[in-house]
């Protein structure tokens, strides 16, 4: 896995530093996470990791296009390891994202917006967040 991460970083002109490898690896493990969630987990084993370093590394990944930035309905910033078009189901309990891959839904929305001929804009991405709660909230941790 470590070599795969190095390849991904190098492919995007990012030097494969140990800290970048750790941050990417942790986001790969978590799928969706805030900078604080990643920092909290990494700092336990790597006290030299700071929130600022974690955040700066994540921002460099966003700029390079290897991860995406998300803003939850509760105004929290998250990062997503998956850059392919997809929608999200967000549960406020536990600040949890679940991916919803539905190319048809994305296509319907894109086609609808294109049919409206929004002047001076070109659609780059369609991002939908469905806010929901689990039916058996008590049983979910
Ligand atoms: Zn996602």
PDB file of C-alpha atoms and ligand atoms in Angstrom:
ATOM      1  CA  UNK A   1       0.000   0.000   0.000  1.00  0.00           C
ATOM      2  CA  UNK A   2       2.833   2.377   0.904  1.00  0.00           C
ATOM      3  CA  UNK A   3       4.340   2.087  -2.590  1.00  0.00           C
ATOM      4  CA  UNK A   4       0.931   2.671  -4.183  1.00  0.00           C
ATOM      5  CA  UNK A   5       0.538   5.877  -2.163  1.00  0.00           C
ATOM      6  CA  UNK A   6       4.030   7.002  -3.205  1.00  0.00           C
ATOM      7  CA  UNK A   7       3.097   6.422  -6.854  1.00  0.00           C
ATOM      8  CA  UNK A   8      -0.151   8.404  -6.503  1.00  0.00           C
ATOM      9  CA  UNK A   9       1.675  11.342  -4.915  1.00  0.00           C
ATOM     10  CA  UNK A  10       4.499  11.323  -7.456  1.00  0.00           C
ATOM     11  CA  UNK A  11       2.050  11.070 -10.347  1.00  0.00           C
ATOM     12  CA  UNK A  12       0.605  14.370  -9.117  1.00  0.00           C
ATOM     13  CA  UNK A  13       3.981  16.084  -8.676  1.00  0.00           C
ATOM     14  CA  UNK A  14       3.880  15.816  -4.895  1.00  0.00           C
ATOM     15  CA  UNK A  15       7.015  14.681  -3.088  1.00  0.00           C
ATOM     16  CA  UNK A  16       6.233  11.452  -1.214  1.00  0.00           C
ATOM     17  CA  UNK A  17       7.216  12.665   2.262  1.00  0.00           C
ATOM     18  CA  UNK A  18       6.524  10.382   5.245  1.00  0.00           C
ATOM     19  CA  UNK A  19       3.889  12.831   6.547  1.00  0.00           C
ATOM     20  CA  UNK A  20       2.062  13.006   3.208  1.00  0.00           C
ATOM     21  CA  UNK A  21       2.096   9.201   2.987  1.00  0.00           C
ATOM     22  CA  UNK A  22       0.637   8.967   6.527  1.00  0.00           C
ATOM     23  CA  UNK A  23      -2.127  11.515   5.835  1.00  0.00           C
ATOM     24  CA  UNK A  24      -3.116   9.936   2.522  1.00  0.00           C
ATOM     25  CA  UNK A  25      -3.027   6.449   4.056  1.00  0.00           C
ATOM     26  CA  UNK A  26      -5.265   7.541   6.929  1.00  0.00           C
ATOM     27  CA  UNK A  27      -7.813   9.151   4.574  1.00  0.00           C
ATOM     28  CA  UNK A  28      -7.689   6.015   2.440  1.00  0.00           C
ATOM     29  CA  UNK A  29      -8.554   4.005   5.557  1.00  0.00           C
ATOM     30  CA  UNK A  30     -11.330   6.390   6.715  1.00  0.00           C
ATOM     31  CA  UNK A  31     -12.808   7.314   3.310  1.00  0.00           C
ATOM     32  CA  UNK A  32     -14.244  10.636   4.501  1.00  0.00           C
ATOM     33  CA  UNK A  33     -12.709  12.585   7.375  1.00  0.00           C
ATOM     34  CA  UNK A  34     -12.074  16.063   8.728  1.00  0.00           C
ATOM     35  CA  UNK A  35      -8.505  17.329   9.189  1.00  0.00           C
ATOM     36  CA  UNK A  36      -9.082  17.037  12.938  1.00  0.00           C
ATOM     37  CA  UNK A  37     -10.183  13.384  12.706  1.00  0.00           C
ATOM     38  CA  UNK A  38      -7.048  12.530  10.720  1.00  0.00           C
ATOM     39  CA  UNK A  39      -4.774  14.565  12.981  1.00  0.00           C
ATOM     40  CA  UNK A  40      -6.229  12.992  16.147  1.00  0.00           C
ATOM     41  CA  UNK A  41      -5.535   9.484  14.864  1.00  0.00           C
ATOM     42  CA  UNK A  42      -2.069  10.230  13.476  1.00  0.00           C
ATOM     43  CA  UNK A  43      -0.902  12.263  16.460  1.00  0.00           C
ATOM     44  CA  UNK A  44      -1.259   9.276  18.802  1.00  0.00           C
ATOM     45  CA  UNK A  45       1.624   7.504  17.081  1.00  0.00           C
ATOM     46  CA  UNK A  46       3.340  10.564  15.621  1.00  0.00           C
ATOM     47  CA  UNK A  47       3.459  13.394  18.162  1.00  0.00           C
ATOM     48  CA  UNK A  48       5.273  15.606  15.652  1.00  0.00           C
ATOM     49  CA  UNK A  49       2.112  15.788  13.505  1.00  0.00           C
ATOM     50  CA  UNK A  50       0.219  19.032  14.038  1.00  0.00           C
ATOM     51  CA  UNK A  51      -3.280  20.094  12.984  1.00  0.00           C
ATOM     52  CA  UNK A  52      -1.751  22.763  10.732  1.00  0.00           C
ATOM     53  CA  UNK A  53       0.523  20.264   8.965  1.00  0.00           C
ATOM     54  CA  UNK A  54      -2.349  17.813   8.499  1.00  0.00           C
ATOM     55  CA  UNK A  55      -4.594  20.551   7.106  1.00  0.00           C
ATOM     56  CA  UNK A  56      -1.876  21.916   4.787  1.00  0.00           C
ATOM     57  CA  UNK A  57      -1.151  18.437   3.421  1.00  0.00           C
ATOM     58  CA  UNK A  58      -4.873  17.834   2.791  1.00  0.00           C
ATOM     59  CA  UNK A  59      -5.166  21.190   1.001  1.00  0.00           C
ATOM     60  CA  UNK A  60      -2.180  20.311  -1.215  1.00  0.00           C
ATOM     61  CA  UNK A  61      -3.952  17.032  -2.086  1.00  0.00           C
ATOM     62  CA  UNK A  62      -7.134  18.950  -3.006  1.00  0.00           C
ATOM     63  CA  UNK A  63      -5.113  21.328  -5.196  1.00  0.00           C
ATOM     64  CA  UNK A  64      -3.449  18.349  -6.906  1.00  0.00           C
ATOM     65  CA  UNK A  65      -6.888  16.773  -7.500  1.00  0.00           C
ATOM     66  CA  UNK A  66      -6.226  13.523  -5.639  1.00  0.00           C
ATOM     67  CA  UNK A  67      -8.908  14.128  -2.981  1.00  0.00           C
ATOM     68  CA  UNK A  68     -12.057  16.279  -2.746  1.00  0.00           C
ATOM     69  CA  UNK A  69     -13.157  18.806  -0.145  1.00  0.00           C
ATOM     70  CA  UNK A  70     -16.700  18.558   1.236  1.00  0.00           C
ATOM     71  CA  UNK A  71     -18.728  20.863   3.441  1.00  0.00           C
ATOM     72  CA  UNK A  72     -21.364  19.126   5.519  1.00  0.00           C
ATOM     73  CA  UNK A  73     -24.801  20.556   6.212  1.00  0.00           C
ATOM     74  CA  UNK A  74     -23.448  21.326   9.702  1.00  0.00           C
ATOM     75  CA  UNK A  75     -20.731  23.518   8.135  1.00  0.00           C
ATOM     76  CA  UNK A  76     -17.872  21.158   8.881  1.00  0.00           C
ATOM     77  CA  UNK A  77     -15.097  20.594   6.350  1.00  0.00           C
ATOM     78  CA  UNK A  78     -14.407  17.027   5.333  1.00  0.00           C
ATOM     79  CA  UNK A  79     -12.113  15.417   2.804  1.00  0.00           C
ATOM     80  CA  UNK A  80     -13.093  12.569   0.484  1.00  0.00           C
ATOM     81  CA  UNK A  81     -10.625  10.037  -0.900  1.00  0.00           C
ATOM     82  CA  UNK A  82     -12.942   9.300  -3.826  1.00  0.00           C
ATOM     83  CA  UNK A  83     -12.731  11.891  -6.609  1.00  0.00           C
ATOM     84  CA  UNK A  84     -15.152  10.114  -8.965  1.00  0.00           C
ATOM     85  CA  UNK A  85     -18.599  11.726  -9.343  1.00  0.00           C
ATOM     86  CA  UNK A  86     -20.884  10.523  -6.569  1.00  0.00           C
ATOM     87  CA  UNK A  87     -23.492  11.746  -4.119  1.00  0.00           C
ATOM     88  CA  UNK A  88     -23.446  11.500  -0.330  1.00  0.00           C
ATOM     89  CA  UNK A  89     -25.754  10.518   2.451  1.00  0.00           C
ATOM     90  CA  UNK A  90     -24.680  12.462   5.529  1.00  0.00           C
ATOM     91  CA  UNK A  91     -25.735  11.545   9.040  1.00  0.00           C
ATOM     92  CA  UNK A  92     -25.185  14.265  11.621  1.00  0.00           C
ATOM     93  CA  UNK A  93     -24.911  11.660  14.365  1.00  0.00           C
ATOM     94  CA  UNK A  94     -21.272  10.702  14.261  1.00  0.00           C
ATOM     95  CA  UNK A  95     -20.571  13.102  11.345  1.00  0.00           C
ATOM     96  CA  UNK A  96     -20.667  10.202   8.948  1.00  0.00           C
ATOM     97  CA  UNK A  97     -20.674  10.180   5.144  1.00  0.00           C
ATOM     98  CA  UNK A  98     -21.844   7.247   3.055  1.00  0.00           C
ATOM     99  CA  UNK A  99     -21.126   7.270  -0.678  1.00  0.00           C
ATOM    100  CA  UNK A 100     -24.069   6.967  -3.010  1.00  0.00           C
ATOM    101  CA  UNK A 101     -22.963   5.943  -6.482  1.00  0.00           C
ATOM    102  CA  UNK A 102     -25.859   6.590  -8.807  1.00  0.00           C
ATOM    103  CA  UNK A 103     -24.599   7.698 -12.248  1.00  0.00           C
ATOM    104  CA  UNK A 104     -28.217   8.000 -13.460  1.00  0.00           C
ATOM    105  CA  UNK A 105     -29.047  10.531 -10.728  1.00  0.00           C
ATOM    106  CA  UNK A 106     -25.925  12.584 -11.507  1.00  0.00           C
ATOM    107  CA  UNK A 107     -26.769  12.434 -15.224  1.00  0.00           C
ATOM    108  CA  UNK A 108     -30.395  13.526 -14.644  1.00  0.00           C
ATOM    109  CA  UNK A 109     -29.248  16.542 -12.617  1.00  0.00           C
ATOM    110  CA  UNK A 110     -26.507  17.497 -15.095  1.00  0.00           C
ATOM    111  CA  UNK A 111     -28.914  17.173 -18.044  1.00  0.00           C
ATOM    112  CA  UNK A 112     -31.525  19.246 -16.214  1.00  0.00           C
ATOM    113  CA  UNK A 113     -29.035  22.002 -15.433  1.00  0.00           C
ATOM    114  CA  UNK A 114     -27.667  21.920 -19.002  1.00  0.00           C
ATOM    115  CA  UNK A 115     -31.213  22.232 -20.355  1.00  0.00           C
ATOM    116  CA  UNK A 116     -31.599  25.414 -18.311  1.00  0.00           C
ATOM    117  CA  UNK A 117     -28.617  26.829 -20.232  1.00  0.00           C
ATOM    118  CA  UNK A 118     -27.023  28.605 -17.323  1.00  0.00           C
ATOM    119  CA  UNK A 119     -25.314  31.519 -18.986  1.00  0.00           C
ATOM    120  CA  UNK A 120     -21.619  32.082 -18.459  1.00  0.00           C
ATOM    121  CA  UNK A 121     -21.187  28.866 -16.475  1.00  0.00           C
ATOM    122  CA  UNK A 122     -19.899  25.438 -17.344  1.00  0.00           C
ATOM    123  CA  UNK A 123     -20.814  22.622 -14.946  1.00  0.00           C
ATOM    124  CA  UNK A 124     -17.635  21.092 -13.520  1.00  0.00           C
ATOM    125  CA  UNK A 125     -19.135  18.860 -10.877  1.00  0.00           C
ATOM    126  CA  UNK A 126     -22.477  17.956  -9.352  1.00  0.00           C
ATOM    127  CA  UNK A 127     -22.307  17.449  -5.608  1.00  0.00           C
ATOM    128  CA  UNK A 128     -25.369  16.337  -3.696  1.00  0.00           C
ATOM    129  CA  UNK A 129     -25.591  15.714   0.006  1.00  0.00           C
ATOM    130  CA  UNK A 130     -28.653  13.964   1.341  1.00  0.00           C
ATOM    131  CA  UNK A 131     -28.998  14.538   5.079  1.00  0.00           C
ATOM    132  CA  UNK A 132     -30.534  11.538   6.799  1.00  0.00           C
ATOM    133  CA  UNK A 133     -30.583   9.629  10.012  1.00  0.00           C
ATOM    134  CA  UNK A 134     -30.269   5.918  10.361  1.00  0.00           C
ATOM    135  CA  UNK A 135     -33.501   4.049  10.978  1.00  0.00           C
ATOM    136  CA  UNK A 136     -31.946   2.099  13.815  1.00  0.00           C
ATOM    137  CA  UNK A 137     -29.873   4.952  15.228  1.00  0.00           C
ATOM    138  CA  UNK A 138     -29.541   3.238  18.628  1.00  0.00           C
ATOM    139  CA  UNK A 139     -27.928   0.197  17.065  1.00  0.00           C
ATOM    140  CA  UNK A 140     -25.382   2.181  15.076  1.00  0.00           C
ATOM    141  CA  UNK A 141     -22.070   3.329  16.476  1.00  0.00           C
TER     142      UNK A 141
HETATM  143 ZN1  LIG B   1     -17.612  10.303  -0.966  1.00  0.00          ZN
END
